[in-house]
XYZ file of N, CA and C in Angstrom:
765
model
N 9.783 -21.081 8.661
C 10.265 -19.773 9.129
C 11.467 -19.265 8.340
N 12.443 -20.117 7.932
C 13.566 -19.586 7.150
C 13.113 -18.868 5.883
N 12.083 -19.411 5.200
C 11.590 -18.761 3.992
C 11.012 -17.395 4.284
N 10.254 -17.290 5.365
C 9.676 -16.002 5.748
C 10.764 -15.007 6.160
N 11.757 -15.507 6.887
C 12.859 -14.632 7.292
C 13.620 -14.127 6.080
N 13.853 -15.011 5.119
C 14.563 -14.607 3.908
C 13.771 -13.565 3.131
N 12.463 -13.750 3.060
C 11.618 -12.782 2.356
C 11.617 -11.446 3.072
N 11.499 -11.464 4.399
C 11.490 -10.227 5.178
C 12.798 -9.465 5.005
N 13.920 -10.180 5.134
C 15.218 -9.518 4.999
C 15.450 -9.040 3.567
N 14.976 -9.831 2.600
C 15.113 -9.423 1.207
C 14.324 -8.157 0.921
N 13.094 -8.077 1.454
C 12.274 -6.879 1.269
C 12.933 -5.672 1.918
N 13.448 -5.848 3.126
C 14.095 -4.741 3.825
C 15.342 -4.275 3.086
N 16.167 -5.227 2.634
C 17.394 -4.869 1.941
C 17.143 -4.189 0.606
N 16.195 -4.723 -0.162
C 15.877 -4.133 -1.460
C 15.282 -2.740 -1.297
N 14.385 -2.599 -0.327
C 13.771 -1.296 -0.070
C 14.819 -0.276 0.335
N 15.701 -0.667 1.218
C 16.718 0.279 1.683
C 17.656 0.675 0.560
N 18.042 -0.298 -0.265
C 18.934 0.000 -1.382
C 18.263 0.948 -2.372
N 16.981 0.687 -2.664
C 16.251 1.554 -3.588
C 16.097 2.949 -3.010
N 15.826 3.029 -1.723
C 15.655 4.329 -1.065
C 16.938 5.157 -1.140
N 18.060 4.541 -0.837
C 19.331 5.263 -0.871
C 19.686 5.670 -2.296
N 19.393 4.804 -3.269
C 19.676 5.142 -4.664
C 18.832 6.331 -5.120
N 17.564 6.356 -4.724
C 16.691 7.475 -5.093
C 17.122 8.770 -4.428
N 17.612 8.670 -3.207
C 18.096 9.878 -2.526
C 19.329 10.439 -3.225
N 20.211 9.555 -3.676
C 21.435 10.024 -4.331
C 21.148 10.624 -5.701
N 20.285 9.952 -6.476
C 20.020 10.404 -7.838
C 18.523 10.351 -8.115
N 17.772 11.296 -7.601
C 16.316 11.285 -7.814
C 15.976 11.542 -9.281
N 15.154 10.720 -9.890
C 14.799 10.919 -11.300
C 14.117 12.269 -11.519
N 14.620 13.036 -12.464
C 14.015 14.329 -12.754
C 14.408 15.438 -11.800
N 15.307 15.147 -10.876
C 15.731 16.174 -9.930
C 15.011 16.069 -8.606
N 15.647 16.567 -7.557
C 15.102 16.403 -6.208
C 13.800 17.166 -5.995
N 13.632 18.321 -6.670
C 12.439 19.138 -6.446
C 11.158 18.387 -6.791
N 11.219 17.522 -7.777
C 10.031 16.768 -8.185
C 9.520 15.866 -7.070
N 10.403 15.441 -6.182
C 10.041 14.455 -5.162
C 9.913 15.070 -3.783
N 9.893 16.377 -3.695
C 9.775 17.030 -2.394
C 8.338 17.465 -2.119
N 7.932 17.327 -0.867
C 6.618 17.765 -0.431
C 6.749 18.423 0.944
N 5.750 19.192 1.310
C 5.699 19.796 2.639
C 4.748 18.978 3.496
N 5.221 18.503 4.640
C 4.384 17.643 5.470
C 3.479 18.465 6.389
N 2.781 17.792 7.277
C 1.792 18.449 8.136
C 2.410 19.515 9.031
N 3.703 19.349 9.353
C 4.380 20.283 10.252
C 5.116 21.385 9.507
N 4.950 21.428 8.177
C 5.622 22.455 7.388
C 7.048 22.116 7.021
N 7.497 20.895 7.279
C 8.856 20.489 6.946
C 8.897 19.911 5.532
N 10.009 20.122 4.846
C 10.195 19.577 3.506
C 10.734 18.157 3.614
N 10.017 17.230 3.039
C 10.414 15.819 3.054
C 10.375 15.306 1.621
N 10.961 14.130 1.405
C 10.925 13.558 0.067
C 9.950 12.388 0.010
N 9.647 11.956 -1.192
C 8.719 10.847 -1.412
C 9.435 9.551 -1.787
N 10.740 9.511 -1.587
C 11.505 8.351 -2.050
C 11.086 7.048 -1.373
N 10.643 7.126 -0.132
C 10.263 5.906 0.578
C 9.081 5.204 -0.080
N 8.215 5.975 -0.741
C 7.061 5.353 -1.388
C 7.456 4.435 -2.525
N 8.261 4.956 -3.452
C 8.705 4.119 -4.573
C 9.575 2.965 -4.084
N 10.394 3.222 -3.072
C 11.282 2.176 -2.565
C 10.502 1.034 -1.922
N 9.496 1.358 -1.104
C 8.721 0.288 -0.464
C 7.889 -0.480 -1.481
N 7.370 0.206 -2.495
C 6.607 -0.494 -3.532
C 7.490 -1.491 -4.269
N 8.699 -1.045 -4.639
C 9.617 -1.922 -5.365
C 10.085 -3.079 -4.487
N 10.462 -2.768 -3.245
C 10.953 -3.815 -2.354
C 9.904 -4.848 -2.014
N 8.675 -4.394 -1.789
C 7.583 -5.317 -1.471
C 7.254 -6.210 -2.659
N 7.142 -5.607 -3.845
C 6.781 -6.383 -5.035
C 7.837 -7.435 -5.348
N 9.099 -7.043 -5.307
C 10.172 -7.989 -5.633
C 10.238 -9.119 -4.622
N 10.138 -8.790 -3.340
C 10.223 -9.825 -2.310
C 9.046 -10.786 -2.384
N 7.835 -10.263 -2.609
C 6.656 -11.128 -2.688
C 6.701 -12.008 -3.936
N 7.157 -11.444 -5.035
C 7.175 -12.202 -6.290
C 8.270 -13.263 -6.334
N 9.278 -13.125 -5.482
C 10.383 -14.095 -5.481
C 10.430 -14.924 -4.207
N 9.410 -14.805 -3.369
C 9.390 -15.583 -2.127
C 9.409 -17.082 -2.430
N 10.106 -17.864 -1.617
C 10.232 -19.295 -1.905
C 8.924 -20.067 -1.746
N 8.772 -21.076 -2.574
C 7.689 -22.054 -2.496
C 6.291 -21.459 -2.676
N 6.187 -20.391 -3.435
C 4.871 -19.861 -3.764
C 4.465 -20.327 -5.156
N 3.187 -20.665 -5.362
C 2.729 -21.013 -6.709
C 2.904 -19.856 -7.682
N 3.039 -20.175 -8.952
C 3.268 -19.143 -9.969
C 2.125 -18.134 -10.005
N 0.882 -18.600 -9.847
C -0.254 -17.680 -9.874
C -0.216 -16.707 -8.693
N 0.257 -17.176 -7.554
C 0.366 -16.308 -6.391
C 1.444 -15.255 -6.604
N 2.561 -15.652 -7.184
C 3.623 -14.686 -7.484
C 3.125 -13.618 -8.456
N 2.407 -14.069 -9.476
C 1.880 -13.128 -10.471
C 0.888 -12.165 -9.832
N -0.001 -12.714 -9.010
C -0.987 -11.868 -8.326
C -0.307 -10.842 -7.430
N 0.733 -11.266 -6.724
C 1.446 -10.353 -5.825
C 2.121 -9.226 -6.596
N 2.837 -9.587 -7.652
C 3.521 -8.564 -8.445
C 2.528 -7.593 -9.058
N 1.433 -8.136 -9.604
C 0.428 -7.288 -10.249
C -0.211 -6.326 -9.252
N -0.703 -6.860 -8.140
C -1.435 -6.029 -7.184
C -0.543 -4.957 -6.562
N 0.658 -5.324 -6.149
C 1.541 -4.376 -5.465
C 2.054 -3.306 -6.429
N 2.500 -3.731 -7.612
C 3.031 -2.754 -8.563
C 1.935 -1.834 -9.091
N 0.756 -2.380 -9.364
C -0.348 -1.530 -9.836
C -0.768 -0.538 -8.770
N -0.864 -1.000 -7.516
C -1.232 -0.095 -6.426
C -0.174 0.987 -6.246
N 1.093 0.586 -6.316
C 2.163 1.566 -6.189
C 2.172 2.563 -7.334
N 1.939 2.087 -8.553
C 1.933 2.977 -9.717
C 0.774 3.961 -9.662
N -0.405 3.462 -9.299
C -1.560 4.361 -9.183
C -1.343 5.380 -8.075
N -0.765 4.943 -6.975
C -0.469 5.866 -5.893
C 0.567 6.902 -6.292
N 1.598 6.474 -7.037
C 2.628 7.402 -7.496
C 2.037 8.441 -8.443
N 1.099 8.004 -9.289
C 0.437 8.951 -10.193
C -0.339 9.997 -9.389
N -1.019 9.556 -8.358
C -1.768 10.499 -7.523
C -0.826 11.421 -6.748
N 0.319 10.885 -6.293
C 1.310 11.719 -5.623
C 1.765 12.855 -6.534
N 1.942 12.533 -7.825
C 2.463 13.524 -8.768
C 1.370 14.436 -9.307
N 0.285 13.838 -9.799
C -0.749 14.622 -10.484
C -1.736 15.265 -9.525
N -1.895 14.690 -8.347
C -2.904 15.210 -7.421
C -2.324 15.983 -6.255
N -1.083 16.449 -6.403
C -0.414 17.107 -5.271
C -1.177 18.324 -4.772
N -1.794 19.077 -5.660
C -2.496 20.281 -5.227
C -3.993 20.117 -5.084
N -4.476 18.888 -5.243
C -5.914 18.630 -5.176
C -6.306 18.349 -3.720
N -7.150 19.197 -3.151
C -7.536 19.051 -1.756
C -8.692 18.082 -1.549
N -9.282 17.582 -2.638
C -10.401 16.647 -2.504
C -9.907 15.304 -1.995
N -10.635 14.742 -1.058
C -10.269 13.461 -0.471
C -11.504 12.573 -0.380
N -11.287 11.265 -0.476
C -12.368 10.311 -0.285
C -13.074 9.945 -1.584
N -13.753 8.792 -1.538
C -14.462 8.284 -2.711
C -15.515 9.268 -3.199
N -16.274 9.829 -2.273
C -17.401 10.671 -2.667
C -16.941 11.873 -3.485
N -15.873 12.506 -3.056
C -15.392 13.702 -3.744
C -14.951 13.382 -5.161
N -14.231 12.293 -5.328
C -13.729 11.956 -6.656
C -14.842 11.426 -7.567
N -15.774 10.677 -7.012
C -16.895 10.198 -7.815
C -17.821 11.351 -8.200
N -17.955 12.334 -7.315
C -18.744 13.517 -7.650
C -18.110 14.266 -8.816
N -16.788 14.364 -8.809
C -16.091 15.018 -9.916
C -16.277 14.231 -11.206
N -16.266 12.911 -11.097
C -16.451 12.080 -12.279
C -17.829 12.278 -12.888
N -18.843 12.489 -12.054
C -20.196 12.714 -12.570
C -20.297 14.003 -13.384
N -19.409 14.938 -13.111
C -19.409 16.189 -13.882
C -18.467 16.122 -15.079
N -17.868 14.943 -15.291
C -16.994 14.753 -16.444
C -15.525 14.956 -16.156
N -15.157 15.230 -14.901
C -13.749 15.432 -14.543
C -13.149 14.128 -14.031
N -12.042 13.726 -14.633
C -11.344 12.525 -14.188
C -10.156 12.968 -13.347
N -10.280 12.826 -12.051
C -9.209 13.239 -11.146
C -8.182 12.123 -10.996
N -7.031 12.477 -10.450
C -6.012 11.455 -10.191
C -6.516 10.451 -9.151
N -7.375 10.917 -8.242
C -7.962 10.010 -7.261
C -8.900 9.013 -7.901
N -9.611 9.439 -8.955
C -10.487 8.519 -9.681
C -9.672 7.449 -10.390
N -8.576 7.873 -11.027
C -7.682 6.917 -11.689
C -7.174 5.900 -10.683
N -6.798 6.387 -9.515
C -6.296 5.500 -8.460
C -7.387 4.543 -7.988
N -8.579 5.039 -7.784
C -9.689 4.222 -7.307
C -9.978 3.060 -8.249
N -10.139 3.372 -9.526
C -10.485 2.322 -10.484
C -9.280 1.451 -10.834
N -8.098 2.041 -10.869
C -6.904 1.259 -11.189
C -6.595 0.223 -10.129
N -6.615 0.636 -8.865
C -6.331 -0.312 -7.784
C -7.455 -1.329 -7.657
N -8.704 -0.879 -7.864
C -9.827 -1.817 -7.822
C -9.704 -2.897 -8.876
N -9.361 -2.500 -10.110
C -9.222 -3.477 -11.198
C -8.071 -4.435 -10.929
N -6.948 -3.908 -10.427
C -5.806 -4.762 -10.119
C -6.145 -5.739 -9.000
N -6.873 -5.255 -7.989
C -7.271 -6.142 -6.898
C -8.159 -7.267 -7.360
N -9.130 -6.949 -8.218
C -10.034 -7.978 -8.735
C -9.288 -8.983 -9.610
N -8.339 -8.512 -10.412
C -7.552 -9.414 -11.247
C -6.691 -10.330 -10.391
N -6.053 -9.748 -9.368
C -5.256 -10.573 -8.460
C -6.135 -11.575 -7.720
N -7.344 -11.136 -7.329
C -8.273 -12.043 -6.660
C -8.649 -13.220 -7.538
N -8.822 -12.975 -8.833
C -9.158 -14.052 -9.775
C -7.997 -15.025 -9.945
N -6.777 -14.529 -9.790
C -5.614 -15.414 -9.868
C -5.479 -16.280 -8.618
N -5.936 -15.757 -7.493
C -5.781 -16.468 -6.222
C -6.950 -17.386 -5.891
N -8.127 -17.106 -6.439
C -9.328 -17.886 -6.140
C -10.042 -18.251 -7.433
N -10.504 -19.486 -7.514
C -11.148 -19.966 -8.736
C -12.634 -19.633 -8.799
N -13.323 -19.698 -7.667
C -14.758 -19.440 -7.666
C -15.037 -17.944 -7.727
N -15.991 -17.525 -8.548
C -16.251 -16.091 -8.737
C -16.520 -15.339 -7.434
N -17.320 -15.922 -6.525
C -17.623 -15.230 -5.270
C -16.363 -15.034 -4.432
N -15.527 -16.058 -4.376
C -14.283 -15.949 -3.615
C -13.334 -14.950 -4.265
N -13.278 -14.953 -5.595
C -12.412 -14.016 -6.309
C -12.847 -12.577 -6.055
N -14.164 -12.353 -6.037
C -14.679 -11.007 -5.766
C -14.317 -10.557 -4.357
N -14.518 -11.442 -3.383
C -14.166 -11.103 -2.004
C -12.669 -10.825 -1.872
N -11.862 -11.637 -2.549
C -10.414 -11.445 -2.502
C -10.036 -10.085 -3.086
N -10.670 -9.717 -4.199
C -10.389 -8.419 -4.802
C -10.754 -7.267 -3.892
N -11.883 -7.387 -3.205
C -12.300 -6.341 -2.266
C -11.302 -6.228 -1.119
N -10.827 -7.364 -0.628
C -9.870 -7.346 0.486
C -8.555 -6.699 0.057
N -8.060 -7.032 -1.127
C -6.785 -6.471 -1.592
C -6.902 -4.966 -1.799
N -7.924 -4.543 -2.549
C -8.102 -3.110 -2.801
C -8.472 -2.363 -1.522
N -9.312 -2.982 -0.683
C -9.718 -2.333 0.566
C -8.566 -2.171 1.535
N -7.669 -3.144 1.577
C -6.493 -3.032 2.448
C -5.574 -1.915 1.977
N -5.428 -1.791 0.652
C -4.622 -0.700 0.102
C -5.208 0.649 0.519
N -6.516 0.761 0.445
C -7.175 2.015 0.819
C -7.053 2.289 2.316
N -7.183 1.250 3.130
C -7.112 1.430 4.583
C -5.758 1.979 5.010
N -4.680 1.391 4.508
C -3.348 1.873 4.894
C -3.162 3.313 4.441
N -3.706 3.666 3.287
C -3.596 5.047 2.820
C -4.375 6.008 3.730
N -5.506 5.560 4.258
C -6.268 6.399 5.189
C -5.447 6.739 6.434
N -4.551 5.843 6.809
C -3.756 6.035 8.020
C -2.509 6.878 7.781
N -2.209 7.167 6.526
C -0.989 7.902 6.204
C -1.219 9.407 6.356
N -1.434 9.833 7.572
C -1.755 11.240 7.854
C -0.705 11.912 8.739
N 0.168 11.153 9.349
C 1.242 11.675 10.180
C 2.442 10.727 10.027
N 3.652 11.190 10.357
C 4.833 10.333 10.204
C 4.695 9.000 10.944
N 4.979 7.930 10.238
C 5.026 6.604 10.841
C 3.708 5.902 11.037
N 2.583 6.589 10.818
C 1.294 5.953 11.084
C 1.045 4.775 10.139
N 1.207 4.997 8.837
C 0.917 3.940 7.879
C 1.929 2.801 7.981
N 3.216 3.147 8.054
C 4.239 2.107 8.160
C 4.074 1.309 9.448
N 3.763 1.993 10.543
C 3.527 1.290 11.802
C 2.325 0.378 11.732
N 1.271 0.820 11.037
C 0.090 -0.020 10.878
C 0.415 -1.271 10.070
N 1.266 -1.138 9.067
C 1.664 -2.303 8.268
C 2.404 -3.321 9.137
N 3.271 -2.835 9.998
C 3.973 -3.749 10.905
C 2.992 -4.470 11.815
N 2.020 -3.731 12.353
C 1.049 -4.334 13.270
C 0.129 -5.312 12.552
N -0.327 -4.938 11.365
C -1.242 -5.802 10.624
C -0.541 -7.020 10.040
N 0.726 -6.854 9.679
C 1.447 -7.952 9.046
C 2.087 -8.929 10.005
N 2.388 -8.490 11.220
C 3.101 -9.350 12.173
C 2.392 -10.676 12.449
N 1.066 -10.699 12.687
C 0.415 -11.994 12.934
C 0.549 -12.959 11.761
N 0.574 -12.429 10.553
C 0.693 -13.288 9.379
C 2.027 -13.992 9.280
N 3.050 -13.439 9.947
C 4.365 -14.076 9.914
C 4.341 -15.456 10.569
N 3.357 -15.682 11.422
C 3.264 -16.956 12.143
C 2.413 -17.974 11.406
N 1.804 -17.582 10.301
C 0.898 -18.469 9.583
C 1.662 -19.296 8.566
N 1.115 -20.471 8.272
C 1.729 -21.340 7.289
C 1.305 -20.983 5.875
N 1.816 -21.733 4.921
C 1.442 -21.524 3.536
C 1.937 -20.202 2.989
N 1.200 -19.679 2.010
C 1.625 -18.446 1.341
C 1.458 -17.213 2.213
N 0.614 -17.285 3.242
C 0.365 -16.106 4.077
C 1.631 -15.621 4.764
N 2.520 -16.544 5.160
C 3.743 -16.166 5.860
C 4.652 -15.264 5.027
N 5.115 -15.741 3.874
C 5.991 -14.874 3.067
C 5.288 -13.642 2.512
N 3.995 -13.731 2.227
C 3.279 -12.559 1.732
C 3.129 -11.498 2.814
N 3.119 -11.909 4.078
C 3.140 -10.950 5.187
C 4.544 -10.393 5.389
N 5.548 -11.227 5.199
C 6.924 -10.811 5.446
C 7.370 -9.703 4.498
N 6.880 -9.721 3.266
C 7.332 -8.729 2.280
C 6.979 -7.299 2.695
N 5.715 -6.975 2.987
C 5.429 -5.598 3.402
C 6.002 -5.241 4.764
N 6.086 -6.207 5.674
C 6.659 -5.923 6.994
C 8.124 -5.516 6.856
N 8.877 -6.264 6.058
C 10.289 -5.937 5.853
C 10.476 -4.593 5.186
N 9.649 -4.312 4.172
C 9.767 -3.046 3.453
C 9.420 -1.864 4.349
N 8.347 -1.987 5.124
C 7.950 -0.901 6.018
C 8.997 -0.663 7.096
N 9.552 -1.745 7.636
C 10.564 -1.607 8.687
C 11.803 -0.880 8.177
N 12.111 -1.048 6.889
C 13.328 -0.461 6.328
C 13.288 1.059 6.276
N 12.093 1.637 6.206
C 11.992 3.109 6.089
C 11.311 3.754 7.289
N 10.941 2.966 8.283
C 10.171 3.509 9.404
C 10.924 4.615 10.141
N 12.218 4.412 10.398
C 12.981 5.417 11.139
C 13.047 6.739 10.371
N 13.234 6.677 9.068
C 13.288 7.897 8.263
C 11.924 8.567 8.177
N 10.880 7.747 8.153
C 9.517 8.287 8.142
C 9.223 9.002 9.456
N 9.521 8.355 10.570
C 9.295 8.972 11.873
C 10.176 10.211 12.073
N 11.368 10.183 11.496
C 12.277 11.310 11.608
C 11.951 12.449 10.667
N 10.857 12.300 9.902
C 10.378 13.325 8.974
C 11.430 13.721 7.941
N 12.169 12.699 7.486
C 13.081 12.904 6.363
C 12.436 12.467 5.052
N 11.437 11.604 5.154
C 10.763 11.078 3.976
C 9.321 10.781 4.335
N 8.525 10.472 3.341
C 7.176 9.960 3.578
C 6.893 8.884 2.535
N 6.038 7.934 2.878
C 5.750 6.863 1.927
C 4.700 7.286 0.911
N 3.921 8.316 1.221
C 2.960 8.832 0.256
C 1.940 7.798 -0.193
N 1.193 8.157 -1.217
C 0.187 7.242 -1.749
C 0.829 6.003 -2.370
N 1.985 6.192 -3.016
C 2.647 5.056 -3.668
C 2.980 3.962 -2.670
N 3.632 4.342 -1.572
C 4.008 3.348 -0.580
C 2.833 2.809 0.198
N 1.913 3.693 0.600
C 0.773 3.250 1.398
C -0.087 2.251 0.642
N -0.379 2.546 -0.611
C -1.221 1.634 -1.383
C -0.507 0.323 -1.698
N 0.773 0.397 -2.022
C 1.514 -0.827 -2.326
C 1.612 -1.731 -1.101
N 1.969 -1.144 0.046
C 2.076 -1.933 1.274
C 0.714 -2.490 1.683
N -0.329 -1.669 1.551
C -1.667 -2.145 1.903
C -2.139 -3.279 1.007
N -1.864 -3.176 -0.289
C -2.247 -4.256 -1.199
C -1.553 -5.558 -0.818
N -0.284 -5.457 -0.416
C 0.452 -6.656 -0.006
C -0.136 -7.266 1.261
N -0.546 -6.424 2.196
C -1.224 -6.935 3.396
C -2.513 -7.653 2.986
N -3.248 -7.064 2.047
C -4.466 -7.707 1.562
C -4.200 -9.062 0.932
N -3.129 -9.166 0.177
C -2.758 -10.456 -0.426
C -2.499 -11.507 0.651
N -1.804 -11.099 1.709
C -1.530 -12.040 2.797
C -2.818 -12.476 3.488
N -3.762 -11.545 3.661
C -5.047 -11.889 4.268
C -5.793 -12.891 3.396
N -5.785 -12.660 2.097
C -6.461 -13.583 1.179
C -5.831 -14.967 1.250
N -4.506 -15.011 1.295
C -3.810 -16.302 1.322
C -4.091 -17.083 2.598
N -4.411 -16.383 3.683
C -4.592 -17.059 4.964
C -6.019 -17.294 5.380
N -6.987 -17.002 4.508
C -8.389 -17.130 4.903
C -9.230 -17.834 3.840
N -10.266 -18.534 4.331
C -11.276 -19.100 3.450
C -12.380 -18.095 3.201
N -13.506 -18.585 2.659
C -14.580 -17.670 2.277
C -15.139 -16.886 3.465
N -15.335 -17.556 4.589
C -15.897 -16.857 5.748
C -14.973 -15.744 6.226
N -13.687 -16.047 6.316
C -12.724 -15.041 6.730
C -12.636 -13.896 5.736
N -12.666 -14.216 4.443
C -12.625 -13.167 3.428
C -13.846 -12.263 3.529
N -15.010 -12.858 3.737
C -16.235 -12.063 3.849
C -16.168 -11.132 5.055
N -15.654 -11.625 6.176
C -15.549 -10.791 7.370
C -14.576 -9.635 7.145
N -13.427 -9.929 6.534
C -12.459 -8.870 6.269
C -13.006 -7.870 5.257
N -13.678 -8.371 4.222
C -14.240 -7.472 3.216
C -15.261 -6.530 3.836
N -16.132 -7.071 4.696
C -17.137 -6.234 5.356
C -16.478 -5.170 6.231
N -15.445 -5.554 6.960
C -14.751 -4.601 7.828
C -14.067 -3.505 7.014
N -13.488 -3.874 5.890
C -12.792 -2.893 5.054
C -13.762 -1.939 4.366
N -14.926 -2.446 3.976
C -15.947 -1.574 3.393
C -16.445 -0.578 4.438
N -16.636 -1.060 5.671
C -17.046 -0.166 6.754
C -15.974 0.883 7.028
N -14.708 0.474 6.971
C -13.611 1.417 7.185
C -13.577 2.480 6.094
N -13.826 2.072 4.861
C -13.851 3.037 3.752
C -14.977 4.044 3.940
N -16.121 3.562 4.407
C -17.266 4.457 4.641
C -16.975 5.451 5.761
N -16.159 5.048 6.715
C -15.806 5.924 7.848
C -14.410 6.502 7.675
N -14.004 6.690 6.438
C -12.624 7.079 6.149
C -12.159 8.334 6.845
N -12.973 9.384 6.835
C -12.563 10.642 7.470
C -12.336 10.465 8.962
N -13.212 9.711 9.617
C -13.060 9.497 11.060
C -11.809 8.683 11.368
N -11.513 7.695 10.522
C -10.324 6.889 10.739
C -9.066 7.724 10.567
N -9.039 8.564 9.550
C -7.875 9.430 9.339
C -7.680 10.401 10.492
N -8.790 10.966 10.988
C -8.674 11.897 12.118
C -8.171 11.183 13.372
N -8.649 9.960 13.582
C -8.209 9.194 14.755
C -6.722 8.865 14.650
N -6.263 8.499 13.457
C -4.845 8.189 13.261
C -3.986 9.431 13.486
N -4.472 10.580 13.039
C -3.727 11.825 13.210
C -3.632 12.216 14.687
N -4.622 11.828 15.482
C -4.651 12.204 16.895
C -3.773 11.324 17.766
N -3.328 10.193 17.241
C -2.527 9.271 18.047
C -1.145 9.861 18.360
C-alpha cells in the first residue's frame, strides 16, 4: 500500500503543479486553450495536458515495476494524450463523432484528426500490449483493452466531471490489487482527483488529451491485473461499448 499511496500522491501533485503552471503561462497564449462547453461557458483545456503528464510520470516511476511495464505505461499514456491533444487542436470545429464517421471520411481520402487519433492510440495500445504480454493472443487482447479503455473514458467526457469521475470509479478497485495493477491504478486515480473540482466547477475540461490518457492508464491497470480470460472479457465489453458509443455518451450526459 505505501507504494500505491506514493504513486497516487505523486500523480496528484504532479498533475496539480502542471495544471497551475499551464494556467499561469499557457503555451501560445490563453486563447489557444479556450473552448466553449455544453453550457456556453468558456473553459480551458489545461487539465487535459496536466493529467496526461501527471499520469505518465507517476506510472513510469512507480516503485517495483518491471522496466517493460514502465515503458509500456509511458508509451501508452503519452501517445494517447498526444493523439487526444492533436484532436483537441485540429478537430475543434469538426462535428463528426465516432469510428464510422471518421472511417467514412478516410474512404473518401480525407484524413481527419479523429482518424489520426484512432490509429495512433490503437498502435500505441498494441505496442504496449506486446511489452506487457509475450504471447501474441494475449498481447492483442491487452492492446484492445488499453485502446478500448482510452476510447471508453472519452465517450463519457460529455459533461463536467463525467470522465474524471468514471476514472475514479474504475480505478478504485485496482488500488486494492497486488502486483503492478495497484500502482498502475493509482496513477490515473491521483491525476483525475487533482482536477476533478475544477472540472466540476466548469473552470477547465480534460478534453480528448486527458480522457484518452487517463483511459489508457486504466487499461494498463486492467491488463496488469488479469489473465487471458479476464482480458478477453474486458476486451469484449469494450468492443461492445465502442459499438454503442452514442448511447453511452447520451446516458452519461443525462446523469
